[in-house]
Structures are given as structure tokens and as C-alpha cells.
mmCIF file of C-alpha atoms in Angstrom:
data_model
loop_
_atom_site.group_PDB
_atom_site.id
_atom_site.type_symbol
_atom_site.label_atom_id
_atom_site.label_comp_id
_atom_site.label_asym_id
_atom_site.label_seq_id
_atom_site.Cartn_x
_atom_site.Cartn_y
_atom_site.Cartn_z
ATOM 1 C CA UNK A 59 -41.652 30.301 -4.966
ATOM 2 C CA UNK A 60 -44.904 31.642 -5.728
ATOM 3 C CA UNK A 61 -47.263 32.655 -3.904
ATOM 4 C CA UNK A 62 -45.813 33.993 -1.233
ATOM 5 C CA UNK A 63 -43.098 35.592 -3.243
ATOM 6 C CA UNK A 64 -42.745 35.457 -7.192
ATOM 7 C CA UNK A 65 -39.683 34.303 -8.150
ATOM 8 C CA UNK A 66 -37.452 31.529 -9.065
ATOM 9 C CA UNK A 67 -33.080 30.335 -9.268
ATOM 10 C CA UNK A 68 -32.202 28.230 -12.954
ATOM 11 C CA UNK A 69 -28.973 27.169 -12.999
ATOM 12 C CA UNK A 70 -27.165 27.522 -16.353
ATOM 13 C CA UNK A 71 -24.546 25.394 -17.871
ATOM 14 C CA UNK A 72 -21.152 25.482 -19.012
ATOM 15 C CA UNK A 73 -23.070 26.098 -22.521
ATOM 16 C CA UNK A 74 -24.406 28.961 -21.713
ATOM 17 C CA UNK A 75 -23.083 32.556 -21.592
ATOM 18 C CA UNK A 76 -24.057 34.990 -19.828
ATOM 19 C CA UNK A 77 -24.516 38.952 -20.510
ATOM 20 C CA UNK A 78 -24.224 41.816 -18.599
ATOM 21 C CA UNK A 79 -27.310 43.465 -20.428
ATOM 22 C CA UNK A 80 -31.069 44.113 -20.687
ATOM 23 C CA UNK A 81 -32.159 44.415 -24.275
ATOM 24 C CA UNK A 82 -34.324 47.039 -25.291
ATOM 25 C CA UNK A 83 -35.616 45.392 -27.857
ATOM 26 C CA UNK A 84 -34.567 47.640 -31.300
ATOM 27 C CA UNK A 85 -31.380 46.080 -31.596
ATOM 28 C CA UNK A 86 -29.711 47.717 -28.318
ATOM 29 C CA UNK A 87 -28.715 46.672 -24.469
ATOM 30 C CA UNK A 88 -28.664 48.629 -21.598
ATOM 31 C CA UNK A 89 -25.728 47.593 -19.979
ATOM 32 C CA UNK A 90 -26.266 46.256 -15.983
ATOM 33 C CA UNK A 91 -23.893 48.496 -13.522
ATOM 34 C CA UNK A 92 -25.586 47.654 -10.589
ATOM 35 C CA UNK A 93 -28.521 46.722 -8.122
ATOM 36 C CA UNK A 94 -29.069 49.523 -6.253
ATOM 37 C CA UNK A 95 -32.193 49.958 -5.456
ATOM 38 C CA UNK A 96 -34.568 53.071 -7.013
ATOM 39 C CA UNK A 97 -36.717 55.533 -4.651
ATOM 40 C CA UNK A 98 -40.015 55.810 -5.176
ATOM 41 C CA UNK A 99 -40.941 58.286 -8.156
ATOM 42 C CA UNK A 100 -37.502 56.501 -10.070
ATOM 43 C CA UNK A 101 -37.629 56.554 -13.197
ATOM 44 C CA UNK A 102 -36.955 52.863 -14.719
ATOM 45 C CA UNK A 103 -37.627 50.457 -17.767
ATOM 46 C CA UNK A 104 -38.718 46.981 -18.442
ATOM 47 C CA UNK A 105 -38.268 44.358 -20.952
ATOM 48 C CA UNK A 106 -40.609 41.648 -21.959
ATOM 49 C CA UNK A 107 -41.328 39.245 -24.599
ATOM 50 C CA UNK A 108 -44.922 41.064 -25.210
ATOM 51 C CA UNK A 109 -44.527 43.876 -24.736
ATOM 52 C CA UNK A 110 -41.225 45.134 -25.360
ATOM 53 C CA UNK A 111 -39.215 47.657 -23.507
ATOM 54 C CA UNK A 112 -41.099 50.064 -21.632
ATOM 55 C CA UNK A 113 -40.688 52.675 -19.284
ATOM 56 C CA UNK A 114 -42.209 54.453 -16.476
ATOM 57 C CA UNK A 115 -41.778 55.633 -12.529
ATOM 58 C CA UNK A 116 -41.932 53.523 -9.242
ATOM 59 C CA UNK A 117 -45.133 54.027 -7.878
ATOM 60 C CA UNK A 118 -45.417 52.771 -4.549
ATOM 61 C CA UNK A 119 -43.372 49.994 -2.622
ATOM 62 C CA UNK A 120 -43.403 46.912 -0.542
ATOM 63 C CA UNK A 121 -46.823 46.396 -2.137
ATOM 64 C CA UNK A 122 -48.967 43.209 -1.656
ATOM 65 C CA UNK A 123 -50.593 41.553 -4.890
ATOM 66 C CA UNK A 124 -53.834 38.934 -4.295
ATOM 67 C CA UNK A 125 -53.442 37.045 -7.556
ATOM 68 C CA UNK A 126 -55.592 34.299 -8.072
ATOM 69 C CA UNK A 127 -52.993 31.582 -6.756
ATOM 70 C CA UNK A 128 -52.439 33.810 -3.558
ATOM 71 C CA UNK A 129 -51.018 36.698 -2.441
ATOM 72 C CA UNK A 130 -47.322 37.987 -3.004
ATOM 73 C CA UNK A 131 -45.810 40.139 -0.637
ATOM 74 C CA UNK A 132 -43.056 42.820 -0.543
ATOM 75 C CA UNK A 133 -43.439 44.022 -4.163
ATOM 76 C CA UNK A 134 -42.618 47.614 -6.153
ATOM 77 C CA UNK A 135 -45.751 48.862 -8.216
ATOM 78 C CA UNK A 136 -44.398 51.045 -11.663
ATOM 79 C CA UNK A 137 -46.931 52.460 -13.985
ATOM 80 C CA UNK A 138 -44.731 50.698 -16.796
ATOM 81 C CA UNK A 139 -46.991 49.034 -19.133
ATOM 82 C CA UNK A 140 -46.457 45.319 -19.152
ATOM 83 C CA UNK A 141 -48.965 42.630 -21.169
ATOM 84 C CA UNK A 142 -49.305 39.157 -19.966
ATOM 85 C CA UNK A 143 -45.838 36.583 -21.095
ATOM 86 C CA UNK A 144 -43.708 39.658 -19.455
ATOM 87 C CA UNK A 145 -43.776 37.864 -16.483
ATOM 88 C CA UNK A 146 -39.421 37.256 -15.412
ATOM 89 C CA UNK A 147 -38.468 40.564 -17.373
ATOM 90 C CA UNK A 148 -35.962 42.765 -16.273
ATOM 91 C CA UNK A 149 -36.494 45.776 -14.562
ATOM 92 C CA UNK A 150 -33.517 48.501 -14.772
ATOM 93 C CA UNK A 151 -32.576 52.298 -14.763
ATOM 94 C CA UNK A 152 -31.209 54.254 -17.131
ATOM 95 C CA UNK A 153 -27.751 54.675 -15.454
ATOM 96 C CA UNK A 154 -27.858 50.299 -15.526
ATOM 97 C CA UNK A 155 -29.008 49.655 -12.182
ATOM 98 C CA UNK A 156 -30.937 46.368 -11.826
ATOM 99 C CA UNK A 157 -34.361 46.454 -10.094
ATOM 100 C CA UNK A 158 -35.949 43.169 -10.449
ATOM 101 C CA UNK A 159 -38.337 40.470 -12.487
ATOM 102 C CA UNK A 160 -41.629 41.618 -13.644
ATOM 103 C CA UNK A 161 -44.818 39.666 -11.315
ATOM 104 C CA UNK A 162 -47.578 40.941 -13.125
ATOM 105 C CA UNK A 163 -49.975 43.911 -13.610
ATOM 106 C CA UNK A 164 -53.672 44.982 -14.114
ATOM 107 C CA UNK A 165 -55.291 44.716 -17.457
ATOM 108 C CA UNK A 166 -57.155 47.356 -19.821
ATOM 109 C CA UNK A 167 -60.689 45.566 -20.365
ATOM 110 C CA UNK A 168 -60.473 42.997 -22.687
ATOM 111 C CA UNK A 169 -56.945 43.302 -23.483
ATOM 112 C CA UNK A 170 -53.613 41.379 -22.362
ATOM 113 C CA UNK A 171 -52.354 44.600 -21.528
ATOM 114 C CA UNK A 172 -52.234 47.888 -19.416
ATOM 115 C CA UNK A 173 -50.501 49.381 -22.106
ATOM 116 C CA UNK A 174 -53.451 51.277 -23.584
ATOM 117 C CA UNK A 175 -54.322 52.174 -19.974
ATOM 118 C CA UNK A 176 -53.370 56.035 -19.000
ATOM 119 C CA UNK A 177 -50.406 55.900 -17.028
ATOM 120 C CA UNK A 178 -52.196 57.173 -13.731
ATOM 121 C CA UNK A 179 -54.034 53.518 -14.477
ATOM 122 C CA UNK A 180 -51.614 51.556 -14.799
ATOM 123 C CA UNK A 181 -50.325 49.391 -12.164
ATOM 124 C CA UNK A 182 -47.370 46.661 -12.870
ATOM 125 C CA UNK A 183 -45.332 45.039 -10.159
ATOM 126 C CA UNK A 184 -42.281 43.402 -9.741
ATOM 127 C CA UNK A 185 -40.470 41.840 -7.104
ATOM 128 C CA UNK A 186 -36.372 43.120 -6.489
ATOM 129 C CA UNK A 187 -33.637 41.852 -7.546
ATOM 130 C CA UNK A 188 -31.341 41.826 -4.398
ATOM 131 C CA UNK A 189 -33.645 39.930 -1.952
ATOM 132 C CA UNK A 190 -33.960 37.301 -4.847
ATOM 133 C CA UNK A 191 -29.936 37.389 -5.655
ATOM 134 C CA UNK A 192 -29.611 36.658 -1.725
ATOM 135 C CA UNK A 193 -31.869 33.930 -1.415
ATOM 136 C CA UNK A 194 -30.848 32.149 -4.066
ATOM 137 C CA UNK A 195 -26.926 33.112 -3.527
ATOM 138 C CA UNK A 196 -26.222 34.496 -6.605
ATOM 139 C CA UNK A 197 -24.241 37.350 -8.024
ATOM 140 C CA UNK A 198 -25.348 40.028 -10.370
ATOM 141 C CA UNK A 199 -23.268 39.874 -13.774
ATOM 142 C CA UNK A 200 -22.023 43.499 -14.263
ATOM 143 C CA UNK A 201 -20.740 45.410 -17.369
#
């Protein structure tokens, strides 16, 4: 569903199995506890295919992001770095609360990345995971 909001439901099989974890990507999981949701100036990581796990602090909330495409509402800004294919990475806590799916973020000058960005630069966004569990009528898988 994108613009608008940026997110999306895939239905699994009986195949597939799924785990109550976020992988922080040196051999470890954070286990998922939870979804409740983090106050601004949380701290919180991310995981992504690019870039890895990485951590920061919720920077502002119910932000608005004009992407080429369009503009997606209702969004939390992190100064997390994030790189471009960490788009539907997990956002969590360190006591295994789930915060949501990585949108996107801005990008240190010809890079694919804010990672080399100061923090105070850094802006990466993601939209929650409880209004997208709702929509979609799903249920968190807990450890």
C-alpha cells in the first residue's frame, strides 16, 4: 500500500516457519516480547540486508515522507542508519518490543547510505508495527 502508507501482508505457507526473533546479524536474535510502542527519545535497533543491525533513538513521530512515488503519512523518524535494500526491516527495542518495517531514509552524498552521516543528520523512518498488524489482521509471533 504505498504511497499513502508503506507497507504490505504475505501470507506464508504450511512450509514455512516462523520465528519469534530479529537477527542482529553476528550470529544472534533478539527475541520479540512485544509491540508496545517506544516514546520519542527510545532507544531502538534495526535490521537490514545492507546495512546490518543498527541502532539509534526515535526522533520525532507521526512524520510525513514526500518520496518520489508520493507521500507516506503517519511515520516514526530514528537517527538509525539504514542504506537503501533495508527497506521491510525490523525495527525493535532492546527489552524485544516490536516497532515496525523500515520505509526509507536520507542519503550521505553519493552514497546508498546515511550511515556515514553524523547522527544529528541522519533521518530514517519507518512505519509501526501495530497499525500494520491491524489492518492486515495479523498477530505478532512472540518469544
Amino acid at each position: 500500500n504505498f504511497p499513502g502508507n508503506d507497507r504490505a501482508g504475505v501470507q506464508v505457507g504450511s512450509a514455512h516457519t516462523l520465528q519469534p526473533w530479529v537477527s542482529n546479524w553476528s550470529g544472534g536474535n533478539v527475541v520479540v516480547r512485544g509491540s508496545t510502542e517506544a516514546a520519542t527519545g527510545a532507544s531502538l535497533c534495526r535490521s537490514g540486508r545492507t546495512t546490518g543491525y543498527q541502532c539509534g533513538t526515535i526522533t520525532a513521530k507521526n512524520v510525513t515522507v514526500n518520496y518520489a512515488e508520493g507521500a507516506v503519512f503517519g511515520l516514526t523518524q530514528s537517527n538509525a542508519c539504514a542504506g537503501g535494500g533495508d527497506s521491510g526491516g525490523s525495527w525493535i527495542t532492546g527489552a524485544g518490543q516490536a516497532q515496525g518495517v523500515t520505509s526509507g531514509g536520507n542519503r550521505a552524498s553519493g552514497s546508498n547510505s546515511n550511515c556515514s552521516l553524523p547522527a544529528s543528520q541522519r533521518r530514517t523512518y519507518f512505519d509501526r508495527i501495530n497499525p500494520i498488524l491491524s489492518q492486515y489482521g495479523l498477530s505478532l509471533v512472540r518469544g
